[in-house]
Structures are given as structure tokens and as C-alpha cells.
PDB file of N, CA and C in Angstrom:
ATOM      1  N   UNK A   1    -129.826  66.123 -49.337  1.00 77.00           N
ATOM      2  CA  UNK A   1    -129.150  65.191 -50.216  1.00 77.00           C
ATOM      3  C   UNK A   1    -128.661  63.977 -49.434  1.00 77.00           C
ATOM      4  N   UNK A   2    -128.293  64.211 -48.199  1.00 79.00           N
ATOM      5  CA  UNK A   2    -127.804  63.104 -47.397  1.00 79.00           C
ATOM      6  C   UNK A   2    -128.815  61.986 -47.235  1.00 79.00           C
ATOM      7  N   UNK A   3    -130.089  62.354 -47.132  1.00 81.00           N
ATOM      8  CA  UNK A   3    -131.126  61.332 -46.972  1.00 81.00           C
ATOM      9  C   UNK A   3    -131.221  60.440 -48.199  1.00 81.00           C
ATOM     10  N   UNK A   4    -130.953  60.993 -49.381  1.00 78.00           N
ATOM     11  CA  UNK A   4    -130.958  60.180 -50.598  1.00 78.00           C
ATOM     12  C   UNK A   4    -129.822  59.159 -50.581  1.00 78.00           C
ATOM     13  N   UNK A   5    -128.753  59.494 -49.850  1.00 80.00           N
ATOM     14  CA  UNK A   5    -127.608  58.594 -49.741  1.00 80.00           C
ATOM     15  C   UNK A   5    -127.729  57.657 -48.543  1.00 80.00           C
ATOM     16  N   UNK A   6    -128.892  57.706 -47.859  1.00 80.00           N
ATOM     17  CA  UNK A   6    -129.109  56.811 -46.739  1.00 80.00           C
ATOM     18  C   UNK A   6    -128.706  57.372 -45.394  1.00 80.00           C
ATOM     19  N   UNK A   7    -128.304  58.629 -45.332  1.00 82.00           N
ATOM     20  CA  UNK A   7    -127.927  59.248 -44.067  1.00 82.00           C
ATOM     21  C   UNK A   7    -129.181  59.690 -43.321  1.00 82.00           C
ATOM     22  N   UNK A   8    -129.129  59.684 -41.989  1.00 85.00           N
ATOM     23  CA  UNK A   8    -130.298  60.140 -41.233  1.00 85.00           C
ATOM     24  C   UNK A   8    -130.493  61.650 -41.388  1.00 85.00           C
ATOM     25  N   UNK A   9    -131.725  62.069 -41.222  1.00 82.00           N
ATOM     26  CA  UNK A   9    -132.038  63.496 -41.288  1.00 82.00           C
ATOM     27  C   UNK A   9    -131.400  64.191 -40.086  1.00 82.00           C
ATOM     28  N   UNK A  10    -130.736  65.337 -40.310  1.00 81.00           N
ATOM     29  CA  UNK A  10    -130.141  66.047 -39.175  1.00 81.00           C
ATOM     30  C   UNK A  10    -131.234  66.557 -38.230  1.00 81.00           C
ATOM     31  N   UNK A  11    -130.893  66.762 -36.960  1.00 85.00           N
ATOM     32  CA  UNK A  11    -131.877  67.305 -36.022  1.00 85.00           C
ATOM     33  C   UNK A  11    -132.401  68.662 -36.500  1.00 85.00           C
ATOM     34  N   UNK A  12    -133.669  68.927 -36.229  1.00 83.00           N
ATOM     35  CA  UNK A  12    -134.305  70.166 -36.693  1.00 83.00           C
ATOM     36  C   UNK A  12    -133.569  71.406 -36.211  1.00 83.00           C
ATOM     37  N   UNK A  13    -133.075  71.396 -34.971  1.00 83.00           N
ATOM     38  CA  UNK A  13    -132.376  72.585 -34.460  1.00 83.00           C
ATOM     39  C   UNK A  13    -131.093  72.854 -35.240  1.00 83.00           C
ATOM     40  N   UNK A  14    -130.421  71.808 -35.706  1.00 78.00           N
ATOM     41  CA  UNK A  14    -129.225  71.993 -36.534  1.00 78.00           C
ATOM     42  C   UNK A  14    -129.605  72.629 -37.867  1.00 78.00           C
ATOM     43  N   UNK A  15    -130.656  72.100 -38.487  1.00 73.00           N
ATOM     44  CA  UNK A  15    -131.114  72.633 -39.774  1.00 73.00           C
ATOM     45  C   UNK A  15    -131.517  74.087 -39.607  1.00 73.00           C
ATOM     46  N   UNK A  16    -132.287  74.371 -38.574  1.00 75.00           N
ATOM     47  CA  UNK A  16    -132.774  75.730 -38.346  1.00 75.00           C
ATOM     48  C   UNK A  16    -131.606  76.705 -38.162  1.00 75.00           C
ATOM     49  N   UNK A  17    -130.612  76.341 -37.357  1.00 75.00           N
ATOM     50  CA  UNK A  17    -129.478  77.228 -37.082  1.00 75.00           C
ATOM     51  C   UNK A  17    -128.629  77.470 -38.317  1.00 75.00           C
ATOM     52  N   UNK A  18    -128.557  76.496 -39.204  1.00 71.00           N
ATOM     53  CA  UNK A  18    -127.681  76.628 -40.360  1.00 71.00           C
ATOM     54  C   UNK A  18    -128.388  77.123 -41.617  1.00 71.00           C
ATOM     55  N   UNK A  19    -129.658  76.815 -41.771  1.00 71.00           N
ATOM     56  CA  UNK A  19    -130.370  77.206 -42.989  1.00 71.00           C
ATOM     57  C   UNK A  19    -131.073  78.550 -42.873  1.00 71.00           C
ATOM     58  N   UNK A  20    -131.395  78.970 -41.679  1.00 73.00           N
ATOM     59  CA  UNK A  20    -132.174  80.191 -41.498  1.00 73.00           C
ATOM     60  C   UNK A  20    -131.356  81.235 -40.755  1.00 73.00           C
ATOM     61  N   UNK A  21    -130.299  81.668 -41.384  1.00 75.00           N
ATOM     62  CA  UNK A  21    -129.447  82.710 -40.820  1.00 75.00           C
ATOM     63  C   UNK A  21    -129.009  83.613 -41.953  1.00 75.00           C
ATOM     64  N   UNK A  22    -128.563  84.799 -41.605  1.00 83.00           N
ATOM     65  CA  UNK A  22    -128.034  85.715 -42.614  1.00 83.00           C
ATOM     66  C   UNK A  22    -126.552  85.431 -42.793  1.00 83.00           C
ATOM     67  N   UNK A  23    -126.165  84.885 -43.942  1.00 84.00           N
ATOM     68  CA  UNK A  23    -124.743  84.578 -44.147  1.00 84.00           C
ATOM     69  C   UNK A  23    -123.924  85.847 -44.330  1.00 84.00           C
ATOM     70  N   UNK A  24    -122.683  85.748 -43.983  1.00 91.00           N
ATOM     71  CA  UNK A  24    -121.740  86.835 -44.220  1.00 91.00           C
ATOM     72  C   UNK A  24    -121.499  86.921 -45.729  1.00 91.00           C
ATOM     73  N   UNK A  25    -121.359  88.127 -46.276  1.00 93.00           N
ATOM     74  CA  UNK A  25    -121.124  88.244 -47.725  1.00 93.00           C
ATOM     75  C   UNK A  25    -119.931  87.425 -48.228  1.00 93.00           C
ATOM     76  N   UNK A  26    -118.944  87.206 -47.371  1.00 96.00           N
ATOM     77  CA  UNK A  26    -117.784  86.414 -47.801  1.00 96.00           C
ATOM     78  C   UNK A  26    -118.159  84.950 -48.056  1.00 96.00           C
ATOM     79  N   UNK A  27    -119.311  84.513 -47.539  1.00 92.00           N
ATOM     80  CA  UNK A  27    -119.754  83.131 -47.717  1.00 92.00           C
ATOM     81  C   UNK A  27    -120.473  82.891 -49.037  1.00 92.00           C
ATOM     82  N   UNK A  28    -120.886  83.962 -49.741  1.00 90.00           N
ATOM     83  CA  UNK A  28    -121.709  83.796 -50.938  1.00 90.00           C
ATOM     84  C   UNK A  28    -121.090  82.890 -52.002  1.00 90.00           C
ATOM     85  N   UNK A  29    -119.804  83.021 -52.325  1.00 94.00           N
ATOM     86  CA  UNK A  29    -119.253  82.121 -53.353  1.00 94.00           C
ATOM     87  C   UNK A  29    -119.359  80.640 -52.960  1.00 94.00           C
ATOM     88  N   UNK A  30    -119.096  80.338 -51.704  1.00 94.00           N
ATOM     89  CA  UNK A  30    -119.182  78.952 -51.242  1.00 94.00           C
ATOM     90  C   UNK A  30    -120.626  78.471 -51.243  1.00 94.00           C
ATOM     91  N   UNK A  31    -121.554  79.317 -50.793  1.00 89.00           N
ATOM     92  CA  UNK A  31    -122.967  78.939 -50.778  1.00 89.00           C
ATOM     93  C   UNK A  31    -123.487  78.713 -52.191  1.00 89.00           C
ATOM     94  N   UNK A  32    -123.081  79.567 -53.115  1.00 89.00           N
ATOM     95  CA  UNK A  32    -123.506  79.411 -54.509  1.00 89.00           C
ATOM     96  C   UNK A  32    -122.986  78.086 -55.073  1.00 89.00           C
ATOM     97  N   UNK A  33    -121.710  77.811 -54.819  1.00 94.00           N
ATOM     98  CA  UNK A  33    -121.105  76.568 -55.311  1.00 94.00           C
ATOM     99  C   UNK A  33    -121.834  75.358 -54.736  1.00 94.00           C
ATOM    100  N   UNK A  34    -122.123  75.373 -53.428  1.00 90.00           N
ATOM    101  CA  UNK A  34    -122.818  74.251 -52.795  1.00 90.00           C
ATOM    102  C   UNK A  34    -124.233  74.088 -53.347  1.00 90.00           C
ATOM    103  N   UNK A  35    -124.908  75.199 -53.634  1.00 87.00           N
ATOM    104  CA  UNK A  35    -126.260  75.148 -54.200  1.00 87.00           C
ATOM    105  C   UNK A  35    -126.231  74.460 -55.563  1.00 87.00           C
ATOM    106  N   UNK A  36    -125.311  74.897 -56.420  1.00 90.00           N
ATOM    107  CA  UNK A  36    -125.210  74.325 -57.768  1.00 90.00           C
ATOM    108  C   UNK A  36    -124.792  72.857 -57.696  1.00 90.00           C
ATOM    109  N   UNK A  37    -123.827  72.541 -56.841  1.00 92.00           N
ATOM    110  CA  UNK A  37    -123.395  71.146 -56.698  1.00 92.00           C
ATOM    111  C   UNK A  37    -124.536  70.259 -56.195  1.00 92.00           C
ATOM    112  N   UNK A  38    -125.358  70.786 -55.294  1.00 87.00           N
ATOM    113  CA  UNK A  38    -126.497  70.022 -54.795  1.00 87.00           C
ATOM    114  C   UNK A  38    -127.500  69.719 -55.894  1.00 87.00           C
ATOM    115  N   UNK A  39    -127.759  70.710 -56.748  1.00 87.00           N
ATOM    116  CA  UNK A  39    -128.669  70.481 -57.872  1.00 87.00           C
ATOM    117  C   UNK A  39    -128.096  69.456 -58.840  1.00 87.00           C
ATOM    118  N   UNK A  40    -126.792  69.534 -59.085  1.00 90.00           N
ATOM    119  CA  UNK A  40    -126.157  68.569 -59.983  1.00 90.00           C
ATOM    120  C   UNK A  40    -126.217  67.160 -59.394  1.00 90.00           C
ATOM    121  N   UNK A  41    -126.025  67.064 -58.089  1.00 87.00           N
ATOM    122  CA  UNK A  41    -126.093  65.753 -57.433  1.00 87.00           C
ATOM    123  C   UNK A  41    -127.508  65.178 -57.512  1.00 87.00           C
ATOM    124  N   UNK A  42    -128.515  66.012 -57.285  1.00 85.00           N
ATOM    125  CA  UNK A  42    -129.904  65.551 -57.390  1.00 85.00           C
ATOM    126  C   UNK A  42    -130.193  65.074 -58.811  1.00 85.00           C
ATOM    127  N   UNK A  43    -129.677  65.791 -59.773  1.00 86.00           N
ATOM    128  CA  UNK A  43    -129.888  65.398 -61.176  1.00 86.00           C
ATOM    129  C   UNK A  43    -129.233  64.044 -61.463  1.00 86.00           C
ATOM    130  N   UNK A  44    -128.029  63.833 -60.918  1.00 85.00           N
ATOM    131  CA  UNK A  44    -127.353  62.543 -61.110  1.00 85.00           C
ATOM    132  C   UNK A  44    -128.178  61.404 -60.505  1.00 85.00           C
ATOM    133  N   UNK A  45    -128.749  61.640 -59.333  1.00 80.00           N
ATOM    134  CA  UNK A  45    -129.599  60.614 -58.721  1.00 80.00           C
ATOM    135  C   UNK A  45    -130.747  60.242 -59.647  1.00 80.00           C
ATOM    136  N   UNK A  46    -131.321  61.242 -60.299  1.00 81.00           N
ATOM    137  CA  UNK A  46    -132.481  60.999 -61.173  1.00 81.00           C
ATOM    138  C   UNK A  46    -132.095  60.300 -62.472  1.00 81.00           C
ATOM    139  N   UNK A  47    -130.855  60.441 -62.900  1.00 82.00           N
ATOM    140  CA  UNK A  47    -130.448  59.924 -64.202  1.00 82.00           C
ATOM    141  C   UNK A  47    -129.950  58.489 -64.163  1.00 82.00           C
ATOM    142  N   UNK A  48    -129.675  57.948 -62.980  1.00 75.00           N
ATOM    143  CA  UNK A  48    -129.186  56.573 -62.920  1.00 75.00           C
ATOM    144  C   UNK A  48    -130.351  55.605 -63.102  1.00 75.00           C
ATOM    145  N   UNK A  49    -130.064  54.465 -63.697  1.00 69.00           N
ATOM    146  CA  UNK A  49    -131.114  53.483 -63.953  1.00 69.00           C
ATOM    147  C   UNK A  49    -130.649  52.108 -63.477  1.00 69.00           C
ATOM    148  N   UNK A  50    -131.165  51.563 -62.421  1.00 64.00           N
ATOM    149  CA  UNK A  50    -132.179  52.165 -61.555  1.00 64.00           C
ATOM    150  C   UNK A  50    -131.555  53.253 -60.688  1.00 64.00           C
ATOM    151  N   UNK A  51    -132.380  54.123 -60.139  1.00 64.00           N
ATOM    152  CA  UNK A  51    -131.834  55.211 -59.319  1.00 64.00           C
ATOM    153  C   UNK A  51    -130.938  54.677 -58.207  1.00 64.00           C
ATOM    154  N   UNK A  52    -129.780  55.282 -58.057  1.00 67.00           N
ATOM    155  CA  UNK A  52    -128.805  54.856 -57.047  1.00 67.00           C
ATOM    156  C   UNK A  52    -129.130  55.523 -55.714  1.00 67.00           C
ATOM    157  N   UNK A  53    -130.283  55.184 -55.181  1.00 72.00           N
ATOM    158  CA  UNK A  53    -130.754  55.805 -53.954  1.00 72.00           C
ATOM    159  C   UNK A  53    -130.689  54.808 -52.808  1.00 72.00           C
ATOM    160  N   UNK A  54    -130.419  55.317 -51.638  1.00 78.00           N
ATOM    161  CA  UNK A  54    -130.365  54.452 -50.459  1.00 78.00           C
ATOM    162  C   UNK A  54    -131.425  54.862 -49.436  1.00 78.00           C
ATOM    163  N   UNK A  55    -132.543  55.325 -49.919  1.00 79.00           N
ATOM    164  CA  UNK A  55    -133.650  55.717 -49.043  1.00 79.00           C
ATOM    165  C   UNK A  55    -134.385  54.480 -48.547  1.00 79.00           C
ATOM    166  N   UNK A  56    -135.260  54.721 -47.581  1.00 80.00           N
ATOM    167  CA  UNK A  56    -136.087  53.626 -47.062  1.00 80.00           C
ATOM    168  C   UNK A  56    -136.992  53.051 -48.141  1.00 80.00           C
ATOM    169  N   UNK A  57    -137.434  53.917 -49.052  1.00 81.00           N
ATOM    170  CA  UNK A  57    -138.332  53.461 -50.110  1.00 81.00           C
ATOM    171  C   UNK A  57    -138.182  54.372 -51.325  1.00 81.00           C
ATOM    172  N   UNK A  58    -138.649  53.876 -52.457  1.00 81.00           N
ATOM    173  CA  UNK A  58    -138.634  54.692 -53.669  1.00 81.00           C
ATOM    174  C   UNK A  58    -139.571  55.887 -53.513  1.00 81.00           C
ATOM    175  N   UNK A  59    -140.675  55.675 -52.810  1.00 86.00           N
ATOM    176  CA  UNK A  59    -141.636  56.763 -52.576  1.00 86.00           C
ATOM    177  C   UNK A  59    -140.986  57.908 -51.794  1.00 86.00           C
ATOM    178  N   UNK A  60    -140.196  57.570 -50.778  1.00 85.00           N
ATOM    179  CA  UNK A  60    -139.504  58.601 -50.001  1.00 85.00           C
ATOM    180  C   UNK A  60    -138.487  59.321 -50.879  1.00 85.00           C
ATOM    181  N   UNK A  61    -137.784  58.590 -51.725  1.00 84.00           N
ATOM    182  CA  UNK A  61    -136.796  59.203 -52.619  1.00 84.00           C
ATOM    183  C   UNK A  61    -137.463  60.183 -53.573  1.00 84.00           C
ATOM    184  N   UNK A  62    -138.585  59.778 -54.153  1.00 85.00           N
ATOM    185  CA  UNK A  62    -139.313  60.665 -55.068  1.00 85.00           C
ATOM    186  C   UNK A  62    -139.769  61.911 -54.325  1.00 85.00           C
ATOM    187  N   UNK A  63    -140.285  61.739 -53.105  1.00 89.00           N
ATOM    188  CA  UNK A  63    -140.724  62.882 -52.301  1.00 89.00           C
ATOM    189  C   UNK A  63    -139.564  63.839 -52.034  1.00 89.00           C
ATOM    190  N   UNK A  64    -138.409  63.298 -51.658  1.00 87.00           N
ATOM    191  CA  UNK A  64    -137.242  64.143 -51.392  1.00 87.00           C
ATOM    192  C   UNK A  64    -136.807  64.895 -52.648  1.00 87.00           C
ATOM    193  N   UNK A  65    -136.753  64.199 -53.778  1.00 87.00           N
ATOM    194  CA  UNK A  65    -136.336  64.846 -55.025  1.00 87.00           C
ATOM    195  C   UNK A  65    -137.324  65.932 -55.447  1.00 87.00           C
ATOM    196  N   UNK A  66    -138.611  65.691 -55.257  1.00 90.00           N
ATOM    197  CA  UNK A  66    -139.602  66.724 -55.578  1.00 90.00           C
ATOM    198  C   UNK A  66    -139.445  67.937 -54.668  1.00 90.00           C
ATOM    199  N   UNK A  67    -139.194  67.705 -53.389  1.00 89.00           N
ATOM    200  CA  UNK A  67    -139.001  68.836 -52.467  1.00 89.00           C
ATOM    201  C   UNK A  67    -137.749  69.620 -52.823  1.00 89.00           C
ATOM    202  N   UNK A  68    -136.695  68.930 -53.245  1.00 87.00           N
ATOM    203  CA  UNK A  68    -135.478  69.625 -53.676  1.00 87.00           C
ATOM    204  C   UNK A  68    -135.784  70.493 -54.889  1.00 87.00           C
ATOM    205  N   UNK A  69    -136.501  69.945 -55.864  1.00 90.00           N
ATOM    206  CA  UNK A  69    -136.831  70.699 -57.082  1.00 90.00           C
ATOM    207  C   UNK A  69    -137.687  71.920 -56.765  1.00 90.00           C
ATOM    208  N   UNK A  70    -138.684  71.755 -55.911  1.00 93.00           N
ATOM    209  CA  UNK A  70    -139.559  72.876 -55.556  1.00 93.00           C
ATOM    210  C   UNK A  70    -138.778  73.941 -54.798  1.00 93.00           C
ATOM    211  N   UNK A  71    -137.967  73.515 -53.848  1.00 88.00           N
ATOM    212  CA  UNK A  71    -137.184  74.459 -53.044  1.00 88.00           C
ATOM    213  C   UNK A  71    -136.180  75.220 -53.913  1.00 88.00           C
ATOM    214  N   UNK A  72    -135.504  74.501 -54.799  1.00 88.00           N
ATOM    215  CA  UNK A  72    -134.536  75.147 -55.691  1.00 88.00           C
ATOM    216  C   UNK A  72    -135.236  76.130 -56.625  1.00 88.00           C
ATOM    217  N   UNK A  73    -136.407  75.759 -57.123  1.00 92.00           N
ATOM    218  CA  UNK A  73    -137.163  76.661 -58.005  1.00 92.00           C
ATOM    219  C   UNK A  73    -137.531  77.945 -57.279  1.00 92.00           C
ATOM    220  N   UNK A  74    -137.914  77.825 -56.031  1.00 92.00           N
ATOM    221  CA  UNK A  74    -138.250  78.998 -55.222  1.00 92.00           C
ATOM    222  C   UNK A  74    -137.050  79.949 -55.155  1.00 92.00           C
ATOM    223  N   UNK A  75    -135.883  79.399 -54.843  1.00 88.00           N
ATOM    224  CA  UNK A  75    -134.691  80.245 -54.726  1.00 88.00           C
ATOM    225  C   UNK A  75    -134.256  80.813 -56.078  1.00 88.00           C
ATOM    226  N   UNK A  76    -134.402  80.048 -57.140  1.00 90.00           N
ATOM    227  CA  UNK A  76    -134.067  80.585 -58.466  1.00 90.00           C
ATOM    228  C   UNK A  76    -134.992  81.752 -58.807  1.00 90.00           C
ATOM    229  N   UNK A  77    -136.255  81.657 -58.428  1.00 94.00           N
ATOM    230  CA  UNK A  77    -137.185  82.766 -58.626  1.00 94.00           C
ATOM    231  C   UNK A  77    -136.759  83.992 -57.843  1.00 94.00           C
ATOM    232  N   UNK A  78    -136.295  83.793 -56.613  1.00 92.00           N
ATOM    233  CA  UNK A  78    -135.799  84.914 -55.819  1.00 92.00           C
ATOM    234  C   UNK A  78    -134.623  85.588 -56.523  1.00 92.00           C
ATOM    235  N   UNK A  79    -133.703  84.776 -57.029  1.00 89.00           N
ATOM    236  CA  UNK A  79    -132.534  85.337 -57.709  1.00 89.00           C
ATOM    237  C   UNK A  79    -132.943  86.109 -58.956  1.00 89.00           C
ATOM    238  N   UNK A  80    -133.907  85.594 -59.704  1.00 94.00           N
ATOM    239  CA  UNK A  80    -134.367  86.308 -60.898  1.00 94.00           C
ATOM    240  C   UNK A  80    -135.028  87.631 -60.541  1.00 94.00           C
ATOM    241  N   UNK A  81    -135.778  87.674 -59.449  1.00 95.00           N
ATOM    242  CA  UNK A  81    -136.368  88.940 -59.010  1.00 95.00           C
ATOM    243  C   UNK A  81    -135.289  89.948 -58.628  1.00 95.00           C
ATOM    244  N   UNK A  82    -134.252  89.480 -57.948  1.00 93.00           N
ATOM    245  CA  UNK A  82    -133.145  90.371 -57.591  1.00 93.00           C
ATOM    246  C   UNK A  82    -132.436  90.899 -58.833  1.00 93.00           C
ATOM    247  N   UNK A  83    -132.200  90.016 -59.803  1.00 93.00           N
ATOM    248  CA  UNK A  83    -131.564  90.459 -61.051  1.00 93.00           C
ATOM    249  C   UNK A  83    -132.417  91.505 -61.746  1.00 93.00           C
ATOM    250  N   UNK A  84    -133.716  91.274 -61.794  1.00 94.00           N
ATOM    251  CA  UNK A  84    -134.637  92.214 -62.437  1.00 94.00           C
ATOM    252  C   UNK A  84    -134.614  93.563 -61.715  1.00 94.00           C
ATOM    253  N   UNK A  85    -134.612  93.536 -60.394  1.00 94.00           N
ATOM    254  CA  UNK A  85    -134.579  94.780 -59.618  1.00 94.00           C
ATOM    255  C   UNK A  85    -133.268  95.527 -59.837  1.00 94.00           C
ATOM    256  N   UNK A  86    -132.166  94.800 -59.910  1.00 92.00           N
ATOM    257  CA  UNK A  86    -130.875  95.451 -60.163  1.00 92.00           C
ATOM    258  C   UNK A  86    -130.828  96.079 -61.547  1.00 92.00           C
ATOM    259  N   UNK A  87    -131.350  95.367 -62.555  1.00 93.00           N
ATOM    260  CA  UNK A  87    -131.398  95.946 -63.905  1.00 93.00           C
ATOM    261  C   UNK A  87    -132.243  97.208 -63.909  1.00 93.00           C
ATOM    262  N   UNK A  88    -133.369  97.164 -63.217  1.00 91.00           N
ATOM    263  CA  UNK A  88    -134.267  98.320 -63.184  1.00 91.00           C
ATOM    264  C   UNK A  88    -133.604  99.499 -62.492  1.00 91.00           C
ATOM    265  N   UNK A  89    -132.855  99.236 -61.435  1.00 91.00           N
ATOM    266  CA  UNK A  89    -132.216 100.339 -60.716  1.00 91.00           C
ATOM    267  C   UNK A  89    -131.108 100.975 -61.542  1.00 91.00           C
ATOM    268  N   UNK A  90    -130.507 100.216 -62.440  1.00 88.00           N
ATOM    269  CA  UNK A  90    -129.443 100.759 -63.287  1.00 88.00           C
ATOM    270  C   UNK A  90    -129.964 101.386 -64.564  1.00 88.00           C
ATOM    271  N   UNK A  91    -131.125 100.931 -65.030  1.00 84.00           N
ATOM    272  CA  UNK A  91    -131.617 101.432 -66.316  1.00 84.00           C
ATOM    273  C   UNK A  91    -132.783 102.397 -66.179  1.00 84.00           C
ATOM    274  N   UNK A  92    -133.361 102.477 -64.996  1.00 73.00           N
ATOM    275  CA  UNK A  92    -134.506 103.352 -64.807  1.00 73.00           C
ATOM    276  C   UNK A  92    -135.791 102.785 -65.366  1.00 73.00           C
ATOM    277  N   UNK A  93    -135.825 101.462 -65.649  1.00 69.00           N
ATOM    278  CA  UNK A  93    -137.034 100.802 -66.160  1.00 69.00           C
ATOM    279  C   UNK A  93    -137.543  99.824 -65.114  1.00 69.00           C
ATOM    280  N   UNK A  94    -138.554  99.071 -65.488  1.00 63.00           N
ATOM    281  CA  UNK A  94    -139.110  98.068 -64.572  1.00 63.00           C
ATOM    282  C   UNK A  94    -138.232  96.829 -64.467  1.00 63.00           C
ATOM    283  N   UNK A  95    -137.255  96.688 -65.352  1.00 58.00           N
ATOM    284  CA  UNK A  95    -136.402  95.505 -65.358  1.00 58.00           C
ATOM    285  C   UNK A  95    -136.938  94.391 -66.221  1.00 58.00           C
ATOM    286  N   UNK A  96    -138.155  94.555 -66.765  1.00 62.00           N
ATOM    287  CA  UNK A  96    -138.774  93.515 -67.585  1.00 62.00           C
ATOM    288  C   UNK A  96    -138.384  93.609 -69.052  1.00 62.00           C
ATOM    289  N   UNK A  97    -137.541  94.564 -69.411  1.00 58.00           N
ATOM    290  CA  UNK A  97    -137.246  94.791 -70.822  1.00 58.00           C
ATOM    291  C   UNK A  97    -136.295  93.765 -71.413  1.00 58.00           C
ATOM    292  N   UNK A  98    -135.675  92.911 -70.588  1.00 56.00           N
ATOM    293  CA  UNK A  98    -134.763  91.882 -71.101  1.00 56.00           C
ATOM    294  C   UNK A  98    -135.279  90.516 -70.697  1.00 56.00           C
ATOM    295  N   UNK A  99    -135.138  89.561 -71.591  1.00 51.00           N
ATOM    296  CA  UNK A  99    -135.562  88.185 -71.298  1.00 51.00           C
ATOM    297  C   UNK A  99    -134.610  87.565 -70.299  1.00 51.00           C
ATOM    298  N   UNK A 100    -135.134  86.643 -69.521  1.00 49.00           N
ATOM    299  CA  UNK A 100    -134.308  85.920 -68.534  1.00 49.00           C
ATOM    300  C   UNK A 100    -133.386  84.968 -69.236  1.00 49.00           C
TER     301      UNK A 100
END
């Protein structure tokens, strides 16, 4: 999101250390809140006319927003699979018996 606001991309080692780790369970509420806030912020960027982006170019902004959407969709799919597995473990079914 920072790149959409004109901030430089963080160094790869910083991203790797912070994005690819097993968080402590106590962090889940904060991580969930940040995830939802990030999606809301991306949506706000898309809804302004003209887009209130400070990227190098509109093409870069579109690329960043598409990557955010794809990445978020991936994680939402993971969460839905977990919900389905939890329902199945409690009901003794495949978990597909209820609509998402």
C-alpha cells in the first residue's frame, strides 16, 4: 500500500522477515484488522476520480492494485478452506453442506 502512496518499496529482506513467519496467536486480531484495513484502503484508491495515487505511473498503480487483489483473493480462499474444514470436523461431513 505504501507504494501507492509514493513510498519506496521496502528492502526484500525486511519483507521476507515480516511476511513469511509464523505469527504468535496473540497477533491474529491485529493481523486480521490490518488485512481488512489494507483492503479498504485499496478500495478507496480505486474509487477516487481521478485515482489519488502517487506512483511513478498509472500503469504501475494498476499493477500494484491487481497484485493486491490477487494476493487478497488467495488468502480469502485459504480462510474459506479452513472454515470448511472446521465445519466438517464438527459435523462429520465434508463441510460443503453450507454455502459460503
